[in-house]
Coordinates of C-alpha atoms and ligand atoms in Angstrom, one line a residue:
M216 CA 192.8 43.9 95.5
I217 CA 190.1 41.4 97.0
K218 CA 191.1 37.6 97.4
T219 CA 188.4 34.9 98.4
V220 CA 189.9 32.5 100.3
E221 CA 188.2 28.3 100.3
T222 CA 187.9 27.7 104.0
T223 CA 185.7 24.4 105.4
P224 CA 183.3 25.3 108.7
F225 CA 184.6 24.3 112.1
G226 CA 182.0 22.9 114.3
D227 CA 182.8 24.5 117.2
Q228 CA 181.8 28.7 116.5
K229 CA 178.2 29.1 118.6
P230 CA 178.2 31.9 119.8
G231 CA 177.6 32.2 124.2
T232 CA 176.0 34.7 126.3
S233 CA 178.9 37.1 124.8
G234 CA 180.0 36.3 121.8
L235 CA 182.3 33.5 120.4
R236 CA 184.8 33.0 123.4
K237 CA 187.4 30.5 123.1
K238 CA 191.3 29.6 123.7
V239 CA 193.6 31.6 122.0
P240 CA 195.2 28.6 120.1
V241 CA 191.6 28.0 118.6
F242 CA 191.1 31.3 117.5
Q243 CA 194.9 30.9 116.0
Q244 CA 194.1 27.8 114.0
P245 CA 194.2 29.0 109.9
N246 CA 191.4 30.3 108.9
Y247 CA 189.4 30.4 112.4
A248 CA 188.5 33.9 113.2
E249 CA 188.3 34.2 109.5
N250 CA 185.3 32.2 108.9
F251 CA 183.7 33.4 112.2
I252 CA 184.3 37.5 110.7
Q253 CA 182.8 36.2 107.6
S254 CA 180.0 34.5 108.8
I255 CA 179.0 37.9 110.8
F256 CA 179.4 39.5 107.3
D257 CA 177.8 37.2 105.7
S258 CA 174.5 37.2 107.7
L259 CA 174.0 40.6 107.6
E260 CA 172.4 42.6 104.7
D261 CA 172.8 46.0 102.9
F262 CA 175.8 47.3 104.3
R263 CA 177.7 48.2 101.4
G264 CA 179.5 51.7 101.5
K265 CA 178.6 51.8 105.3
T266 CA 180.6 52.8 108.2
L267 CA 182.1 49.4 110.5
V268 CA 183.6 50.1 114.3
I269 CA 186.0 47.9 115.4
G270 CA 187.6 47.6 118.0
G271 CA 189.3 45.3 121.4
D272 CA 190.4 45.0 125.2
G273 CA 194.2 45.1 123.6
R274 CA 194.0 41.4 124.6
F275 CA 196.6 38.8 123.5
Y276 CA 196.1 38.6 119.3
N277 CA 193.7 41.6 119.4
R278 CA 196.3 43.4 116.8
E279 CA 196.1 40.3 114.5
V280 CA 192.2 40.1 114.2
I281 CA 192.1 43.5 114.3
Q282 CA 194.4 43.6 111.0
K283 CA 192.0 40.8 109.3
A284 CA 188.8 42.2 110.5
I285 CA 189.8 45.7 108.4
K286 CA 190.7 44.0 105.3
M287 CA 187.6 41.6 105.2
A288 CA 185.2 44.4 106.3
G289 CA 186.7 46.4 103.1
A290 CA 186.5 43.0 101.1
N291 CA 183.2 42.5 102.1
G292 CA 182.1 45.9 101.2
F293 CA 181.9 48.3 104.0
G294 CA 183.2 52.3 102.6
R295 CA 184.8 52.8 106.0
V296 CA 185.9 51.6 109.0
L297 CA 186.7 53.6 112.7
V298 CA 189.0 51.8 114.8
G299 CA 190.2 52.9 118.0
R300 CA 193.8 53.6 118.3
G301 CA 196.7 50.8 119.7
G302 CA 193.4 48.5 118.4
I303 CA 191.7 49.9 121.5
L304 CA 188.3 50.6 122.1
S305 CA 186.7 49.3 125.7
T306 CA 183.0 48.2 125.1
P307 CA 180.9 50.9 126.1
A308 CA 183.1 53.4 124.3
A309 CA 182.7 51.1 120.9
S310 CA 178.7 51.4 121.7
H311 CA 179.1 54.9 121.7
I312 CA 181.2 55.4 118.7
I313 CA 178.8 53.5 116.7
R314 CA 175.6 55.3 118.1
K315 CA 177.3 58.5 117.5
Y316 CA 178.7 58.2 113.9
K317 CA 175.6 56.0 113.0
A318 CA 177.7 53.0 111.8
F319 CA 176.3 50.4 110.6
G320 CA 177.5 47.9 113.3
G321 CA 180.9 47.3 115.4
I322 CA 183.1 43.9 115.9
I323 CA 184.2 43.8 119.4
L324 CA 187.4 41.6 120.1
S325 CA 186.8 41.1 124.0
A326 CA 186.7 37.6 126.5
S327 CA 185.7 40.6 128.3
H328 CA 186.7 39.6 132.3
N329 CA 188.2 36.0 131.0
P330 CA 192.5 36.0 131.5
G331 CA 194.4 36.7 128.5
G332 CA 197.6 35.3 127.0
P333 CA 198.8 32.9 124.5
T334 CA 197.1 30.1 125.9
E335 CA 194.2 32.1 127.0
D336 CA 191.0 33.8 126.4
F337 CA 189.9 35.7 123.1
G338 CA 186.6 36.9 122.2
I339 CA 184.8 38.5 118.5
K340 CA 181.2 39.9 118.7
Y341 CA 179.1 41.4 116.3
N342 CA 177.0 44.7 117.7
I343 CA 174.3 46.2 115.6
G344 CA 173.5 49.8 114.6
N345 CA 171.6 50.3 118.0
G346 CA 175.6 49.7 120.0
G347 CA 174.1 46.6 121.5
P348 CA 175.3 42.9 121.3
A349 CA 173.7 41.3 118.3
P350 CA 170.2 39.7 119.0
E351 CA 169.5 36.0 119.4
R352 CA 168.4 35.8 116.0
I353 CA 171.7 36.8 114.2
T354 CA 173.7 35.3 116.9
D355 CA 171.5 32.2 115.7
A356 CA 172.6 33.1 111.8
I357 CA 176.1 33.8 112.4
Y358 CA 175.7 30.4 113.8
A359 CA 174.0 28.4 111.1
I360 CA 176.5 29.8 108.2
S361 CA 179.4 29.5 109.9
Q362 CA 178.2 25.6 109.9
K363 CA 178.2 26.1 106.0
I364 CA 181.1 28.3 104.9
T365 CA 182.8 27.8 101.8
K366 CA 184.9 30.9 101.3
Y367 CA 185.9 34.3 102.7
K368 CA 186.7 37.5 101.3
I369 CA 189.7 39.5 102.5
L370 CA 191.7 42.3 101.1
D371 CA 195.2 41.7 99.9
A372 CA 196.9 44.8 101.5
N373 CA 199.9 45.4 104.2
D374 CA 198.5 45.9 107.5
I375 CA 197.8 49.3 108.3
D376 CA 199.4 51.4 111.6
L377 CA 197.2 51.3 114.5
D378 CA 198.9 53.7 116.5
A379 CA 198.4 56.8 115.4
V380 CA 195.5 58.8 114.9
K381 CA 195.4 59.1 110.6
T382 CA 193.0 58.0 107.7
W383 CA 194.0 55.1 105.4
H384 CA 192.9 53.8 102.3
L385 CA 193.3 50.4 101.3
G386 CA 191.3 50.5 98.0
D387 CA 187.5 51.6 98.2
L388 CA 187.9 51.2 101.9
T389 CA 188.4 54.5 104.2
V390 CA 190.1 53.3 107.7
D391 CA 189.7 56.2 110.3
V392 CA 192.0 55.3 113.3
I393 CA 190.5 57.6 116.1
D394 CA 191.3 58.2 119.8
P395 CA 189.5 55.9 121.8
V396 CA 189.0 58.1 124.8
K397 CA 187.8 61.3 123.7
D398 CA 183.9 60.6 122.5
Y399 CA 183.1 58.8 125.7
A400 CA 185.1 60.9 128.0
D401 CA 182.9 63.9 126.3
L402 CA 179.8 61.6 127.1
M403 CA 180.6 61.1 130.4
E404 CA 180.9 64.8 130.9
E405 CA 177.4 65.9 129.6
L406 CA 175.9 63.2 132.0
F407 CA 177.6 63.7 135.2
D408 CA 177.9 66.6 137.7
F409 CA 181.5 66.9 137.1
Q410 CA 182.2 70.5 139.1
A411 CA 180.4 68.1 142.1
I412 CA 182.5 65.1 141.6
R413 CA 185.5 68.0 141.1
N414 CA 184.8 69.5 144.8
L415 CA 184.3 66.5 146.2
F416 CA 187.8 65.3 145.3
S417 CA 188.9 68.6 146.5
L418 CA 187.5 67.9 149.9
G419 CA 189.8 65.5 150.3
C420 CA 187.7 62.4 149.5
R421 CA 190.0 59.8 148.3
V422 CA 188.7 57.6 145.5
V423 CA 190.9 54.7 144.0
F424 CA 190.3 52.9 140.7
D425 CA 192.3 49.7 140.2
A426 CA 192.0 49.2 135.9
M427 CA 193.4 45.9 136.2
H428 CA 195.8 46.8 133.4
A429 CA 192.7 46.6 130.9
V430 CA 190.5 48.7 128.6
T431 CA 189.5 51.0 130.9
G432 CA 193.0 52.2 132.0
P433 CA 193.1 55.5 129.6
Y434 CA 189.7 56.1 130.0
A435 CA 189.9 56.9 133.8
K436 CA 193.2 58.3 133.7
E437 CA 191.1 60.9 131.6
I438 CA 188.4 61.3 133.2
I439 CA 189.0 60.5 136.9
E440 CA 192.7 62.2 137.2
R441 CA 192.9 65.3 134.4
R442 CA 189.1 65.8 133.9
L443 CA 187.8 65.6 137.5
G444 CA 191.0 66.5 139.4
A445 CA 191.7 63.5 141.6
P446 CA 195.5 63.1 142.6
A447 CA 198.1 61.2 139.8
G448 CA 197.9 57.7 141.4
S449 CA 194.6 57.5 142.3
V450 CA 193.7 55.2 139.3
R451 CA 195.8 51.8 139.6
N452 CA 197.4 49.1 136.9
F453 CA 196.2 52.0 134.0
I454 CA 198.1 50.2 131.0
P455 CA 196.5 47.8 129.3
L456 CA 198.5 44.3 128.7
P457 CA 197.8 41.9 126.4
D458 CA 198.0 39.0 129.4
F459 CA 196.7 41.9 131.8
G460 CA 200.0 41.5 134.0
G461 CA 199.2 37.7 134.5
H462 CA 196.0 38.6 136.2
H463 CA 192.4 37.5 135.3
P464 CA 190.7 41.1 134.7
D465 CA 187.4 40.1 137.1
P466 CA 186.6 42.6 138.9
N467 CA 185.0 41.0 142.1
L468 CA 186.3 39.5 145.6
V469 CA 188.6 37.3 144.1
H470 CA 190.0 39.1 141.8
A471 CA 190.2 42.1 143.1
K472 CA 191.0 41.3 146.3
E473 CA 193.9 43.3 146.9
L474 CA 191.7 46.6 146.3
Y475 CA 188.8 44.4 148.8
D476 CA 191.4 44.1 151.8
E477 CA 192.1 48.0 151.3
M478 CA 188.9 48.9 151.9
M479 CA 188.6 47.1 154.8
A480 CA 191.5 48.4 156.5
P481 CA 192.2 51.0 158.8
H482 CA 192.1 54.5 156.9
A483 CA 190.6 53.4 153.9
P484 CA 190.2 55.5 150.5
D485 CA 186.5 56.5 150.8
F486 CA 185.7 55.0 147.3
G487 CA 187.1 52.2 145.7
A488 CA 186.3 50.8 142.0
A489 CA 187.4 48.4 139.3
S490 CA 186.7 47.6 135.8
D491 CA 186.9 44.0 133.6
G492 CA 189.0 43.5 130.8
D493 CA 186.9 45.0 128.3
G494 CA 185.2 48.1 130.8
D495 CA 181.6 46.9 130.8
R496 CA 182.0 45.2 134.8
N497 CA 182.0 47.5 137.2
L498 CA 183.3 47.0 141.3
I499 CA 182.2 49.3 144.2
I500 CA 183.4 49.1 147.7
G501 CA 182.9 51.6 150.2
R502 CA 185.0 52.2 153.3
N503 CA 183.9 49.0 155.3
I504 CA 181.5 47.8 153.0
F505 CA 181.1 46.0 149.5
V506 CA 178.6 46.6 147.4
T507 CA 176.6 43.5 145.6
P508 CA 175.9 44.8 141.6
S509 CA 172.2 43.9 142.8
D510 CA 172.7 46.6 145.5
S511 CA 174.1 48.8 143.0
L512 CA 171.3 48.5 140.7
A513 CA 168.9 49.0 142.9
I514 CA 170.5 52.3 144.7
L515 CA 171.6 54.0 141.4
A516 CA 167.9 53.5 140.1
A517 CA 167.1 55.3 143.7
N518 CA 169.2 58.0 142.8
A519 CA 170.1 58.5 139.3
H520 CA 167.6 61.9 139.5
L521 CA 170.7 63.4 141.2
A522 CA 172.5 63.1 137.7
P523 CA 171.7 65.9 135.1
G524 CA 171.5 63.0 132.8
Y525 CA 169.0 61.4 134.5
S526 CA 167.2 64.4 136.3
A527 CA 163.9 64.3 134.8
G528 CA 163.5 60.1 136.2
I529 CA 163.7 57.4 135.3
V530 CA 161.0 55.2 133.4
G531 CA 161.9 52.1 133.9
I532 CA 164.0 49.0 135.1
A533 CA 165.2 46.0 133.6
R534 CA 167.5 43.5 135.8
S535 CA 168.8 39.7 134.4
M536 CA 166.4 37.3 136.0
P537 CA 169.0 35.8 138.3
T538 CA 169.9 39.8 140.0
S539 CA 168.4 40.0 142.8
A540 CA 165.1 41.9 143.8
A541 CA 166.3 44.9 145.1
A542 CA 166.0 46.7 141.8
D543 CA 162.0 45.9 141.8
R544 CA 161.5 47.4 145.1
V545 CA 162.6 50.9 144.0
A546 CA 160.5 50.3 140.4
E547 CA 157.3 49.3 142.6
K548 CA 158.0 52.4 145.3
R549 CA 158.7 54.9 142.4
G550 CA 155.2 53.1 140.5
I551 CA 157.8 52.7 137.2
R552 CA 157.9 49.4 135.2
M553 CA 159.9 46.2 135.7
F554 CA 161.1 44.1 133.3
E555 CA 162.9 40.8 134.0
T556 CA 165.0 39.3 131.4
P557 CA 167.5 36.1 130.5
T558 CA 171.3 36.9 131.3
G559 CA 172.5 38.5 128.5
W560 CA 172.8 42.4 128.1
K561 CA 171.1 41.8 124.0
F562 CA 168.1 41.6 126.1
F563 CA 168.0 44.7 127.1
G564 CA 168.3 46.2 123.8
N565 CA 165.2 46.2 122.5
L566 CA 163.9 47.3 126.2
L567 CA 166.1 50.5 125.6
D568 CA 165.4 51.5 122.1
A569 CA 161.8 51.5 122.7
G570 CA 161.8 53.7 125.6
L571 CA 160.6 51.4 127.9
V572 CA 163.3 51.7 130.6
T573 CA 166.0 53.5 131.5
I574 CA 168.6 52.1 133.6
C575 CA 169.7 48.0 133.4
G576 CA 171.7 45.7 135.5
E577 CA 172.7 42.1 136.0
E578 CA 174.2 40.5 139.2
S579 CA 177.6 39.6 137.1
A580 CA 178.3 43.2 137.6
G581 CA 177.4 45.2 134.7
T582 CA 175.0 48.3 135.3
G583 CA 173.9 50.8 132.7
S584 CA 171.5 52.8 131.0
N585 CA 170.0 54.1 127.9
H586 CA 173.4 56.4 126.9
V587 CA 174.6 53.3 125.1
R588 CA 173.3 49.9 124.6
E589 CA 176.1 47.9 126.3
K590 CA 176.8 48.1 130.8
D591 CA 179.5 50.3 131.1
G592 CA 181.7 50.2 134.1
L593 CA 183.0 53.8 134.1
W594 CA 179.7 54.8 133.6
A595 CA 178.6 52.9 136.9
V596 CA 181.4 54.4 139.3
L597 CA 180.5 58.0 137.8
M598 CA 177.1 57.5 138.6
W599 CA 177.7 56.6 142.1
L600 CA 180.7 59.2 142.5
N601 CA 177.8 61.6 141.5
I602 CA 175.6 60.6 144.1
V603 CA 177.8 60.5 147.0
A604 CA 178.7 64.2 146.0
V605 CA 175.3 65.4 146.0
R606 CA 174.1 63.9 149.0
G607 CA 177.7 64.1 150.5
E608 CA 177.0 60.9 152.2
S609 CA 179.4 57.9 152.4
V610 CA 178.7 54.5 150.6
E611 CA 178.2 52.7 153.6
D612 CA 175.6 55.6 155.1
I613 CA 173.8 55.8 151.3
V614 CA 173.6 51.6 150.9
R615 CA 172.0 51.3 154.6
Q616 CA 169.5 54.3 154.5
H617 CA 169.0 52.0 151.2
W618 CA 168.2 49.0 152.9
A619 CA 165.9 50.8 155.9
T620 CA 164.1 52.2 153.6
Y621 CA 163.5 49.0 151.4
G622 CA 164.8 46.5 153.2
R623 CA 167.4 43.6 152.4
N624 CA 168.2 41.6 149.9
Y625 CA 171.1 39.1 151.1
Y626 CA 172.3 37.5 148.4
S627 CA 175.2 35.6 147.2
R628 CA 176.6 33.7 143.7
H629 CA 178.4 30.2 143.9
D630 CA 180.1 29.8 140.7
Y631 CA 181.8 25.8 140.3
E632 CA 184.3 26.6 137.3
G633 CA 185.3 24.1 134.8
V634 CA 183.3 21.3 135.7
D635 CA 182.5 18.5 133.6
S636 CA 179.9 19.4 131.1
D637 CA 178.0 15.9 131.2
G638 CA 178.0 16.0 135.0
A639 CA 176.9 19.9 135.2
N640 CA 174.0 19.3 132.1
G641 CA 172.5 16.5 133.9
L642 CA 172.2 18.5 137.4
V643 CA 169.9 20.6 135.4
E644 CA 168.7 18.6 133.7
S645 CA 167.5 16.9 136.7
L646 CA 166.0 19.6 138.4
R647 CA 163.9 19.8 135.1
E648 CA 162.5 16.8 135.1
R649 CA 161.2 17.5 138.7
L650 CA 160.0 21.2 138.0
E651 CA 156.3 19.5 138.7
T652 CA 156.7 17.7 141.9
L653 CA 159.1 20.0 143.8
P654 CA 156.5 22.6 145.6
G655 CA 155.8 21.4 148.5
T656 CA 158.9 19.7 149.3
K657 CA 160.2 21.0 152.9
I658 CA 163.8 21.3 153.6
G659 CA 164.9 22.6 157.3
D660 CA 162.6 25.5 157.5
L661 CA 162.1 25.6 153.8
V662 CA 159.3 25.1 152.0
V663 CA 159.1 25.1 147.7
S664 CA 156.4 27.4 146.5
K665 CA 157.3 27.3 143.1
A666 CA 159.6 26.3 140.6
D667 CA 159.9 26.9 136.9
D668 CA 162.2 27.0 134.2
F669 CA 163.1 30.4 133.5
A670 CA 161.5 31.6 129.7
Y671 CA 161.2 35.0 128.5
K672 CA 159.1 37.0 125.6
D673 CA 160.5 39.7 124.7
P674 CA 157.7 42.6 124.8
V675 CA 159.2 44.1 121.8
E676 CA 160.1 41.3 118.8
R677 CA 157.7 38.8 121.1
S678 CA 160.2 36.1 120.2
V679 CA 160.9 33.7 122.8
S680 CA 163.7 32.8 124.9
D681 CA 163.5 29.6 126.7
H682 CA 165.4 27.4 129.0
Q683 CA 167.2 30.1 131.1
G684 CA 167.6 29.2 133.9
I685 CA 166.2 27.1 136.8
R686 CA 164.2 28.8 139.6
V687 CA 162.7 27.7 142.5
F688 CA 160.9 30.0 145.2
F689 CA 160.4 29.4 149.1
E690 CA 157.6 30.4 150.9
G691 CA 158.6 33.5 152.3
G692 CA 160.1 34.9 149.2
S693 CA 163.3 33.3 149.2
R694 CA 164.8 32.2 145.9
I695 CA 167.4 29.6 144.5
V696 CA 168.1 29.8 140.9
F697 CA 170.2 27.3 138.7
R698 CA 171.5 28.4 135.6
L699 CA 175.0 27.3 133.5
S700 CA 176.9 30.3 132.1
G701 CA 177.3 30.7 128.9
T702 CA 180.5 32.5 128.9
G703 CA 183.3 30.0 130.2
T704 CA 185.9 28.3 127.6
S705 CA 186.7 25.3 129.1
G706 CA 183.9 22.8 130.5
A707 CA 181.0 24.0 132.2
T708 CA 180.4 27.1 134.7
L709 CA 177.2 25.7 137.4
R710 CA 176.1 29.3 138.9
V711 CA 173.9 28.8 142.1
Y712 CA 172.4 32.0 143.0
I713 CA 171.0 32.3 145.8
E714 CA 168.9 35.0 147.5
R715 CA 166.3 36.0 151.0
Y716 CA 164.7 38.9 151.4
E717 CA 165.2 40.6 155.0
P718 CA 162.7 44.0 155.7
D719 CA 164.0 44.2 159.2
A720 CA 166.5 46.4 159.6
S721 CA 167.7 45.1 163.1
A722 CA 168.8 42.3 161.1
H723 CA 170.8 43.8 158.1
D724 CA 173.9 43.6 159.8
I725 CA 174.3 39.5 159.3
D726 CA 177.4 37.8 157.0
T727 CA 175.9 37.2 154.1
Q728 CA 176.3 33.4 153.6
V729 CA 175.6 32.9 157.6
A730 CA 172.6 34.6 156.8
L731 CA 171.7 32.4 153.5
A732 CA 172.9 29.3 155.1
D733 CA 170.1 27.2 155.0
L734 CA 169.1 28.1 151.3
I735 CA 172.6 27.2 150.6
I736 CA 172.3 23.5 152.7
A737 CA 168.4 23.4 149.8
A738 CA 170.6 24.0 147.2
E739 CA 172.9 20.9 147.8
T740 CA 170.3 19.3 149.3
L741 CA 167.9 20.2 145.7
A742 CA 170.6 19.9 142.9
D743 CA 173.4 17.0 144.3
I744 CA 175.7 19.7 143.5
R745 CA 178.9 17.8 145.4
R746 CA 178.0 14.4 143.5
R747 CA 177.5 15.8 140.2
T748 CA 180.1 18.2 140.0
G749 CA 182.8 16.7 141.7
R750 CA 183.1 19.7 143.8
D751 CA 183.5 20.1 147.5
A752 CA 183.0 23.6 147.5
P753 CA 182.1 26.8 144.8
T754 CA 185.4 28.0 142.9
V755 CA 184.5 31.3 143.7
I756 CA 182.1 32.5 145.7
T757 CA 180.4 36.7 145.1
Ligands
G16_233 C1 179.1 38.1 129.7 C2 176.9 39.5 129.1 C3 176.6 39.6 130.3 C4 176.5 38.5 131.7 C5 177.6 37.7 131.9 C6 177.4 36.1 132.7 O1 179.2 39.6 130.4 O2 177.4 40.6 128.3 O3 175.4 39.8 130.3 O4 175.3 38.7 132.5 O5 178.1 37.5 130.9 O6 177.2 35.1 131.4 P1 177.3 34.2 132.2 O7 176.6 33.7 133.2 O8 176.9 33.5 130.7 O9 178.6 33.7 132.1 P2 180.9 40.0 129.7 O10 181.4 40.8 130.9 O11 181.6 39.0 130.1 O12 180.8 40.2 128.4

């Protein structure tokens, strides 16, 4: 039976960079999740009888919202729901399932790399039929509807058992609880040379993958240990926990510090990797070397042809604007197209659908390809292992050779998390007001050559997204970008992205923060970061 429930709008349901992310108690308010899910459905057309994919990263409150979403999908007219067993689907696996089973779309429950637990973060996002995050025109519509909502529809039915692969019938709705891993693992086996990676492991290459008690545990166990034969124990922290074991499931040098330290120690394993809460981010560390996400994108693009799924070569590369220009140098040398988009994987969807690019990546630890429409953590790990296996060289050798060929883009991101929103907005606003007067400004030996507020015109839809970050360029090719994060759940997070290009191979061994020291000073001088944020130093440096 369909129940119609009266409700009133919540003012704060504007989706950010990647869906709606809030603290769990916010989502636990009566009708909060229901309002947002109903707003998603009300923004869509012609889905009666069609299939919806539902899954999440297993974080606290995942199961409760999955039950609501299933019943609301049925009440709103979907004919079939595919849901991962245990309510689990990694974000890239959900994207693949949507595509493979030609679903109308999907609801993914995740707050990505943000911590989980009763007082931590939760999130809901909608993906369209191409498997990718809803574009801005849809997220804008969802928000507009959420601000006027008066009722939602839900089936009056018992919860279903999510823990067995089984088919259920709730009125006219069919619910298939599916194995969350198999389809995705099969896809990886099609794209990569599993035999070469198996040989690599049997020759003694030691791999460590830290699943951070998040969603990739079951995927990595199946692929890295069972299908590729890495010794048991190679995949760590593989049981997804609702609170990620109390850690931030964020694969960066702060939250995966233990792995980093292990990779820098004597007798380190050969290859270290990690993924985040929902499995779309990656961290790659070779013995003795951390690979920045921007470098990783460039190196994967330069070597992708070594993997069977990409043997015909790649047609183009896309990166988010704040990502370093390392990949641009690969595109230039290969004579393929390069696109610079705003932050947010949703901006890559049209480029991938139109066949303009094969590989995409972001400085925020995301890399992926046209195999799905999300970034994909395990995909990046397997692509790296495939390249290491075929080239027969270490990660460090591969990175150093890449720098020698293309030059090195020294790159770092300084985050000021949870700062006062007014202060952060004021900082960006003040830079925006001074854009025209900045060129010619001298700070130490640096001279500003150009400054703008990044705007993007989608080459397929022709839609324009403006105010996507303040860019300050310097003579000689260095750059600083200032932007506010769209994924935080408390206060504002200021991100400062700093980049310097160094073509000379004899200068490729400098500590990154030292290599960027003059630009770090320039960022402070230009934006008055300390005064406006009230912080003496960044919270996280990556
Ligand atoms: C999300 C988006 C990414 C974006 C990242 C950081 O990643 O999907 O495209 O680069 O947030 O965004 P921001 O700088 O606005 O915080 P994830 O892994 O959190 O879904």
